[in-house]
Coordinates of C-alpha atoms in Angstrom, one line a residue:
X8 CA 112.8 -30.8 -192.2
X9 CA 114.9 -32.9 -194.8
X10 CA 112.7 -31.1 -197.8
X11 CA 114.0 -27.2 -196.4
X12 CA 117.6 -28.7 -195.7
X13 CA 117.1 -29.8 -199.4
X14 CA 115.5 -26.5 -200.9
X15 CA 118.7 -24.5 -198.3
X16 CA 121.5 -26.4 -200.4
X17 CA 119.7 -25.5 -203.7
X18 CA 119.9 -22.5 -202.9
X19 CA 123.1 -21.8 -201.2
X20 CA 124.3 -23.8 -204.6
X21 CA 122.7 -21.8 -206.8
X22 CA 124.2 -18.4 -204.8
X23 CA 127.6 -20.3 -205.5
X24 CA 127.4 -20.5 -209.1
X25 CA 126.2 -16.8 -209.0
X26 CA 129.4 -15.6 -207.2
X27 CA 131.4 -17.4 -209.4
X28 CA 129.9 -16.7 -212.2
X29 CA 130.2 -13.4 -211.4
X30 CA 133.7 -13.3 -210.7
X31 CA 134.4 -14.8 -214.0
X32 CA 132.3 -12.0 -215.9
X33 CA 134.2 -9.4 -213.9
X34 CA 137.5 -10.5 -214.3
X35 CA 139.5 -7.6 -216.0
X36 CA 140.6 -7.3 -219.3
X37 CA 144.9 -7.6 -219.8
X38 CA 145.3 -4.9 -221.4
X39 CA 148.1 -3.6 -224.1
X40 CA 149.2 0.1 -225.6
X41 CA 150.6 -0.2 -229.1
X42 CA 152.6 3.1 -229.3
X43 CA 153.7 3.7 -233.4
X44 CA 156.0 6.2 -234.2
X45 CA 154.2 7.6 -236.9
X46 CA 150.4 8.7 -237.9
X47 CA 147.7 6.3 -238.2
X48 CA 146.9 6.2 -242.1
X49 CA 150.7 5.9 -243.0
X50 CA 149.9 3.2 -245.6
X51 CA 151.8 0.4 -246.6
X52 CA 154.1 1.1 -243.1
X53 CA 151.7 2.0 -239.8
X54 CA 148.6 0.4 -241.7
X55 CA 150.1 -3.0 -242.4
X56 CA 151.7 -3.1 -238.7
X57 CA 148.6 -2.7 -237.4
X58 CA 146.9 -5.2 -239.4
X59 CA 149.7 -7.8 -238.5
X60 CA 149.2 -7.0 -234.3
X61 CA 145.8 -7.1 -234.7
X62 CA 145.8 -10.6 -236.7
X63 CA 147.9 -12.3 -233.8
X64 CA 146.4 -10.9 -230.8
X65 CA 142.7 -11.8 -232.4
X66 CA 140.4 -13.5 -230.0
X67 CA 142.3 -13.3 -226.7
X68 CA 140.2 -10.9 -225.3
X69 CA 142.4 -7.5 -225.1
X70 CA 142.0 -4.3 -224.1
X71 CA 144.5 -2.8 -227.0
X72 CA 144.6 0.8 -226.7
X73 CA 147.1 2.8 -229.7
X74 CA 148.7 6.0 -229.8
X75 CA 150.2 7.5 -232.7
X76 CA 153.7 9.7 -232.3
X77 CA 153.2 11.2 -235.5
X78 CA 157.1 11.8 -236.2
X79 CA 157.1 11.3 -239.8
X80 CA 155.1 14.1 -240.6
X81 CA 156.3 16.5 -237.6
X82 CA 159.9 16.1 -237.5
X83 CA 161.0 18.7 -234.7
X84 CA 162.6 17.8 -231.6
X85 CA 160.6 19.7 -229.1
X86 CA 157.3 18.0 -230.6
X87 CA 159.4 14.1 -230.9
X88 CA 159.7 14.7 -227.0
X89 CA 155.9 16.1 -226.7
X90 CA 155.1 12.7 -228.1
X91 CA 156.6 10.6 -225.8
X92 CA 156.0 12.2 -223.2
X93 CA 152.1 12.5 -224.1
X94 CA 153.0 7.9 -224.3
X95 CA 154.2 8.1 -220.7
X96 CA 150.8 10.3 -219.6
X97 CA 149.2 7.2 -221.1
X98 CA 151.3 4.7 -219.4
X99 CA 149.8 5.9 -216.3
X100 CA 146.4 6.6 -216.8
X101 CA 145.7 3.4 -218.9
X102 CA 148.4 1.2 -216.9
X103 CA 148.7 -1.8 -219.4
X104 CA 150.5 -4.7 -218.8
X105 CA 152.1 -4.9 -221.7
X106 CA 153.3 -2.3 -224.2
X107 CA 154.3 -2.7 -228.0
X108 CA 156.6 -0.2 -228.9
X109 CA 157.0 0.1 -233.5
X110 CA 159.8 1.9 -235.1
X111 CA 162.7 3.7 -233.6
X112 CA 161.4 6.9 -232.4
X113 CA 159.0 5.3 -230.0
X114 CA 161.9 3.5 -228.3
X115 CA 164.1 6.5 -228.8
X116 CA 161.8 9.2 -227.0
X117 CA 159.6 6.5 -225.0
X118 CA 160.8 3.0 -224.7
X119 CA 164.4 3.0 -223.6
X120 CA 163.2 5.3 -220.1
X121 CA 161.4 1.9 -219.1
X122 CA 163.7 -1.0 -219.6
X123 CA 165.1 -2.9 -216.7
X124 CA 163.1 -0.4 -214.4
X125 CA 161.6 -2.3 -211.3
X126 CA 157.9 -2.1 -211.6
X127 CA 157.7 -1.3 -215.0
X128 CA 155.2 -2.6 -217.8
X129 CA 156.6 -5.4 -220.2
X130 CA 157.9 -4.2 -223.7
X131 CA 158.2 -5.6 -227.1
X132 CA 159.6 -3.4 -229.7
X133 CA 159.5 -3.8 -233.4
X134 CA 160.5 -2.0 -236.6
X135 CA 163.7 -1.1 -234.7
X136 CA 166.7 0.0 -237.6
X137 CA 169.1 0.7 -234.9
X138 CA 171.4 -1.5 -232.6
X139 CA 168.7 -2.4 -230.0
X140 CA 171.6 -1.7 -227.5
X141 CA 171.5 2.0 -227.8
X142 CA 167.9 1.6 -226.4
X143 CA 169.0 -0.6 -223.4
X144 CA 167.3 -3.3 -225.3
X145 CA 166.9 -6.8 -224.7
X146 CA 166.0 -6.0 -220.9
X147 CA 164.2 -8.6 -218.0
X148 CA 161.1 -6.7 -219.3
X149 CA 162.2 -6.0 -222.9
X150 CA 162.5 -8.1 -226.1
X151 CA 161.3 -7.7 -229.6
X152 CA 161.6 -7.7 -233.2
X153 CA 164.4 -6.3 -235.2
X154 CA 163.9 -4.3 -239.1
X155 CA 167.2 -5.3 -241.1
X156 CA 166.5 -3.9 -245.2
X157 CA 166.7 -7.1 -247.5
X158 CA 169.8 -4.8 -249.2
X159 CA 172.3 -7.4 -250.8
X160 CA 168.9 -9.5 -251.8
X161 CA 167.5 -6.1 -252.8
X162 CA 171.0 -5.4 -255.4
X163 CA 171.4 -8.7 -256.4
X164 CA 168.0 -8.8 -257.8
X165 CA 169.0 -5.0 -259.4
X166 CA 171.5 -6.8 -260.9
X167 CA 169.4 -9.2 -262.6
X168 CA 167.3 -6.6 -264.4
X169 CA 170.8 -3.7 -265.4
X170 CA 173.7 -6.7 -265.3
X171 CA 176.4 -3.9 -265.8
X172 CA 175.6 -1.9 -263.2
X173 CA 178.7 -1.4 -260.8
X174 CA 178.3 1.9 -259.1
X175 CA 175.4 3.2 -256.8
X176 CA 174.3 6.1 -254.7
X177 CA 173.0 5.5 -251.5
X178 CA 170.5 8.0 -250.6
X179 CA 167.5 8.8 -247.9
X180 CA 166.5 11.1 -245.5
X181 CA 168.3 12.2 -242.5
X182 CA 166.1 10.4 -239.7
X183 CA 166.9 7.7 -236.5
X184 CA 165.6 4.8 -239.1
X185 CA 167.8 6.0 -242.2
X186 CA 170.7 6.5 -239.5
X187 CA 170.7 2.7 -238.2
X188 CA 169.9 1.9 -242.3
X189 CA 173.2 3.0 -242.9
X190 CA 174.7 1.6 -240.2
X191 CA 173.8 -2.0 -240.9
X192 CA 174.5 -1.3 -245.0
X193 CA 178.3 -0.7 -243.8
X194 CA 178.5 -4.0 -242.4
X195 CA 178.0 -5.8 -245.2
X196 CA 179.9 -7.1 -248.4
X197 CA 177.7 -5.3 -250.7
X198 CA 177.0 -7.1 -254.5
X199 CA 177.5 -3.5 -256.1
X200 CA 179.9 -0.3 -255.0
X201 CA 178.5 2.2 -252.5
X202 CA 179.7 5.7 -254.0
X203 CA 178.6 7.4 -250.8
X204 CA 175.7 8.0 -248.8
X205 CA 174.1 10.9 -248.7
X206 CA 171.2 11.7 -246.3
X207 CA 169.3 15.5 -247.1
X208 CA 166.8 17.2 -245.4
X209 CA 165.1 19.7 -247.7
X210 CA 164.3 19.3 -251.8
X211 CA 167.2 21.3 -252.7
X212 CA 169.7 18.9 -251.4
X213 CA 168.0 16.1 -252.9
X214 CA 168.1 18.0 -256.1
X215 CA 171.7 18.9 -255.5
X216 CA 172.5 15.2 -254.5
X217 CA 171.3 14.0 -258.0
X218 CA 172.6 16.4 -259.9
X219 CA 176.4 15.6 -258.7
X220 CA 176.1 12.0 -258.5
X221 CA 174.0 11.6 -261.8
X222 CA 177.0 10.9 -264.4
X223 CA 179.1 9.2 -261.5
X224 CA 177.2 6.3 -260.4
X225 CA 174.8 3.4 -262.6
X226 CA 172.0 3.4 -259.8
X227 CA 170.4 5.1 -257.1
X228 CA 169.2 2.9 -253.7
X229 CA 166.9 4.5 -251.9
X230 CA 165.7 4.2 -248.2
X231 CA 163.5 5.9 -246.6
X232 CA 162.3 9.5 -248.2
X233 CA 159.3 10.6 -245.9
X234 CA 160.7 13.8 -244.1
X235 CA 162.3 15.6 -246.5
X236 CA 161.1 19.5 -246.3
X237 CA 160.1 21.1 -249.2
X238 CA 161.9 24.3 -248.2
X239 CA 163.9 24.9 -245.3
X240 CA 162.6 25.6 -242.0
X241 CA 158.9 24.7 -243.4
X242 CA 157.0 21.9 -241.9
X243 CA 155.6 20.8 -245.5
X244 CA 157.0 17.6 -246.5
X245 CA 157.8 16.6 -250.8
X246 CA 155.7 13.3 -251.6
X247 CA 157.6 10.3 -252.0
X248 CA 156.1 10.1 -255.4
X249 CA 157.7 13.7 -256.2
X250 CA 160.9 12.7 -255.5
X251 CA 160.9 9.8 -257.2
X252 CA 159.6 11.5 -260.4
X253 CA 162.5 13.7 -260.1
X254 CA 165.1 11.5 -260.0
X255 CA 163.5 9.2 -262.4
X256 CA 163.4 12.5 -264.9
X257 CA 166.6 14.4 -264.0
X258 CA 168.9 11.2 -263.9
X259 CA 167.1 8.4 -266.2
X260 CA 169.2 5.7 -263.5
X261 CA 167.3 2.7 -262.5
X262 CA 166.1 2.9 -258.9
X263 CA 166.2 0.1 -256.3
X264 CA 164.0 0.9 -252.9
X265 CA 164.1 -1.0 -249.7
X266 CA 161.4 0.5 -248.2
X267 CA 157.6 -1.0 -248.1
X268 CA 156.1 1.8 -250.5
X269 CA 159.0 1.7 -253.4
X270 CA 157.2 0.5 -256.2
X271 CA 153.7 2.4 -255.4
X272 CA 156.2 5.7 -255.2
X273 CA 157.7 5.4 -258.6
X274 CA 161.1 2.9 -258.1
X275 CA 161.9 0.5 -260.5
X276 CA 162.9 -2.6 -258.3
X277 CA 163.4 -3.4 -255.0
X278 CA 162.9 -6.4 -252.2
X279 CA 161.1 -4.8 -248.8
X280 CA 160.4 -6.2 -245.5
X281 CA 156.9 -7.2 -244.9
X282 CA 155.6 -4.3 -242.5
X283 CA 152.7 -7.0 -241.3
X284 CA 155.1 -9.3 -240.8
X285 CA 157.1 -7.3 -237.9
X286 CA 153.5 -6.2 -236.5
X287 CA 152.4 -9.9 -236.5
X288 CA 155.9 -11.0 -235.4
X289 CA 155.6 -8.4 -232.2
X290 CA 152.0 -9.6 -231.5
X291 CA 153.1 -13.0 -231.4
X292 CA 155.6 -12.3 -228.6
X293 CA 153.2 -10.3 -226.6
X294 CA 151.0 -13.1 -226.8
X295 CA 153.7 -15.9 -225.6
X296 CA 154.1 -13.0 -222.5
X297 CA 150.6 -12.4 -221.9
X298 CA 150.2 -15.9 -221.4
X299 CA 153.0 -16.2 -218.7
X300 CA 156.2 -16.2 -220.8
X301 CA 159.3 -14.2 -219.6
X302 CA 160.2 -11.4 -221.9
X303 CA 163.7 -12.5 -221.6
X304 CA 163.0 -16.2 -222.8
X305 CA 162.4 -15.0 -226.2
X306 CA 165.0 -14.3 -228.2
X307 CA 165.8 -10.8 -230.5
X308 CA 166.2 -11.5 -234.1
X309 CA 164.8 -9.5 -237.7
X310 CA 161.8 -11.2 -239.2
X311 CA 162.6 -13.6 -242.2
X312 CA 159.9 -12.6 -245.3
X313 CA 160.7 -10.2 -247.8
X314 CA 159.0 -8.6 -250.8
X315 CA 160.0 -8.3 -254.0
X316 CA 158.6 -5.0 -255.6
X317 CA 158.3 -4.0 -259.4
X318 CA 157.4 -0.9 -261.5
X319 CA 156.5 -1.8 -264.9
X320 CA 156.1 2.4 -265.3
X321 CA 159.3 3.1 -264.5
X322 CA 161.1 0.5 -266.5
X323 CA 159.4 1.2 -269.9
X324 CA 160.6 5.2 -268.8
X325 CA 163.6 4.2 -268.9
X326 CA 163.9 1.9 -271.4
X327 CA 164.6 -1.2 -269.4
X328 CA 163.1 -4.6 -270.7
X329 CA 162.0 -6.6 -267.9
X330 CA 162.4 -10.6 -268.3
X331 CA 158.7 -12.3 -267.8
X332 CA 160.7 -15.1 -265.3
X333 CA 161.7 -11.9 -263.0
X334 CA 157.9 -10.4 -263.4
X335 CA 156.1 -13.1 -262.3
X336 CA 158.2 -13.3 -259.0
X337 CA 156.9 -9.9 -258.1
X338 CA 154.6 -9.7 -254.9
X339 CA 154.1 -6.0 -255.6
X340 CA 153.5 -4.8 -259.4
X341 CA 152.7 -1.8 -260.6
X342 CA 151.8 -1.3 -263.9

């Protein structure tokens, strides 16, 4: 009798540690939509981002599911609102826990319907230009990350390289990003004179904008460039490298970019935000939430690391003699 009371327990023990061993194994996935507002190869910008989320969610055990807006490269309004839309089909169907929401568009068209609503998934935004109050941002289920272009660091180091120049053009597409870009520039005491700022939509206005400003000002800043048409109407957009080349030839004025592609395009100089930095940045926060973290305990604020960006090209186009001390401080150089 005591050696089948003794076999029972082994097995009623053993059916234990197969029930809870099977309750561990079946224990769902959290899972997480990353919703960019742009397309997925977007290199140096969408690429890098990814990299950064990816590096600080690593090893948790995620479902991460992405979608891609694609709003850089279809610029109406009917297909902006397709998109998030098509973010909100996924919302439901995928039902994540979290959501991490990258550039402005996604909060614009997507985000902003969600925050503060009962019920809703948690959000944390990043790559936002704009005041995050626009969006209903911070909320009880909203924080994130905040974009703010290195701009005085990016001028004072223009500075360094053309000490006379006094005068500059301010000059980038006409987009939510480039909108909140100029926003924040007006807030600041800038190192050099801001002309004007001019925003165009199509190549002829850019080629327009350079030819009247080209005799009035010592430098061009430049922001971001990426939906400029190249005729009116047309959904073909120039190459950031075209329009670089053209202002480069057309106005021989050095260039300074604060965007994460300005060197690889064709501009001189420039000091960019690190694009894996505010994907690793929101990663980080939707970790710290994930792991039981109110959204509101964190606080919003602009990631700290910057880039500084060089052209050798461009500078021996125009003639400009680089010191070796401001060389080797370049984290981007192309030669």
């Amino acid at each position: 009798m005591n050696n089948w009371l003794r076999v029972l327990a082994r097995y009623s023990l053993s059916l234990l540690f197969l029930v809870v061993a099977t309750n561990v194994s079946a224990a769902p996935q959290k899972r997480v939509l990353v919703v960019h507002s742009y397309h997925q190869s977007q290199q140096g910008h969408v690429v890098e981002m990814t990299e950064g989320i990816e590096e600080a969610l690593s090893g948790l055990g995620i479902q991460v599911k992405y979608y891609h807006m694609d709003t850089k490269r279809k610029t109406s309004e009917e297909w902006k609102r397709e998109a998030g839309a098509q973010a909100k089909a996924i919302v439901t169907n995928f039902k994540p826990e979290l959501v991490i929401t990258m550039d402005d568009n996604a909060q614009k068209y997507f985000a902003k319907d969600y925050a503060a609503i009962p019920g809703a998934p948690v959000f944390v935004f990043s790559g936002v230009n704009k005041d995050p109050k626009i969006y209903g941002f911070p909320a009880k289920n909203v924080t994130g990350v905040l974009e703010r272009p290195n701009i005085i660091e990016s001028l004072e180091f223009l500075k360094k390289i053309v000490p006379d120049a006094k005068n500059i053009l301010m000059l980038s597409d006409k987009s939510p990003t480039t909108d909140g870009f100029i926003e924040y520039a007006k807030s600041l005491v800038m190192p050099l004179n801001v002309v004007a700022y001019e925003q165009v939509e199509t190549f002829e206005q850019w080629r327009a904008v350079a030819e009247k400003y080209k005799d009035k000002v010592d430098a061009i800043g430049l922001y971001v460039i990426r939906t400029i048409a190249r005729h009116e109407g047309m959904p073909e957009k120039v190459p950031e490298t075209e329009l670089i080349a053209y202002i480069n030839k057309h106005t021989k004025l050095p260039t300074v970019g604060f965007f994460d592609s300005s060197a690889q395009a064709g501009i001189l100089c420039g000091i960019s935000v690190s694009m894996k930095e505010q994907g690793y940045a929101a990663g980080e926060l939707a970790k710290g939430i994930l792991a039981g973290n109110s959204p509101d305990s964190f606080a919003v604020k602009p990631t700290s690391k910057g880039r500084i960006q060089l052209n050798l090209n461009t500078a021996e186009y125009l003639n400009i003699n680089l010191k070796h001390s401001l060389i080797k401080r370049a984290d981007i150089l192309v030669r």
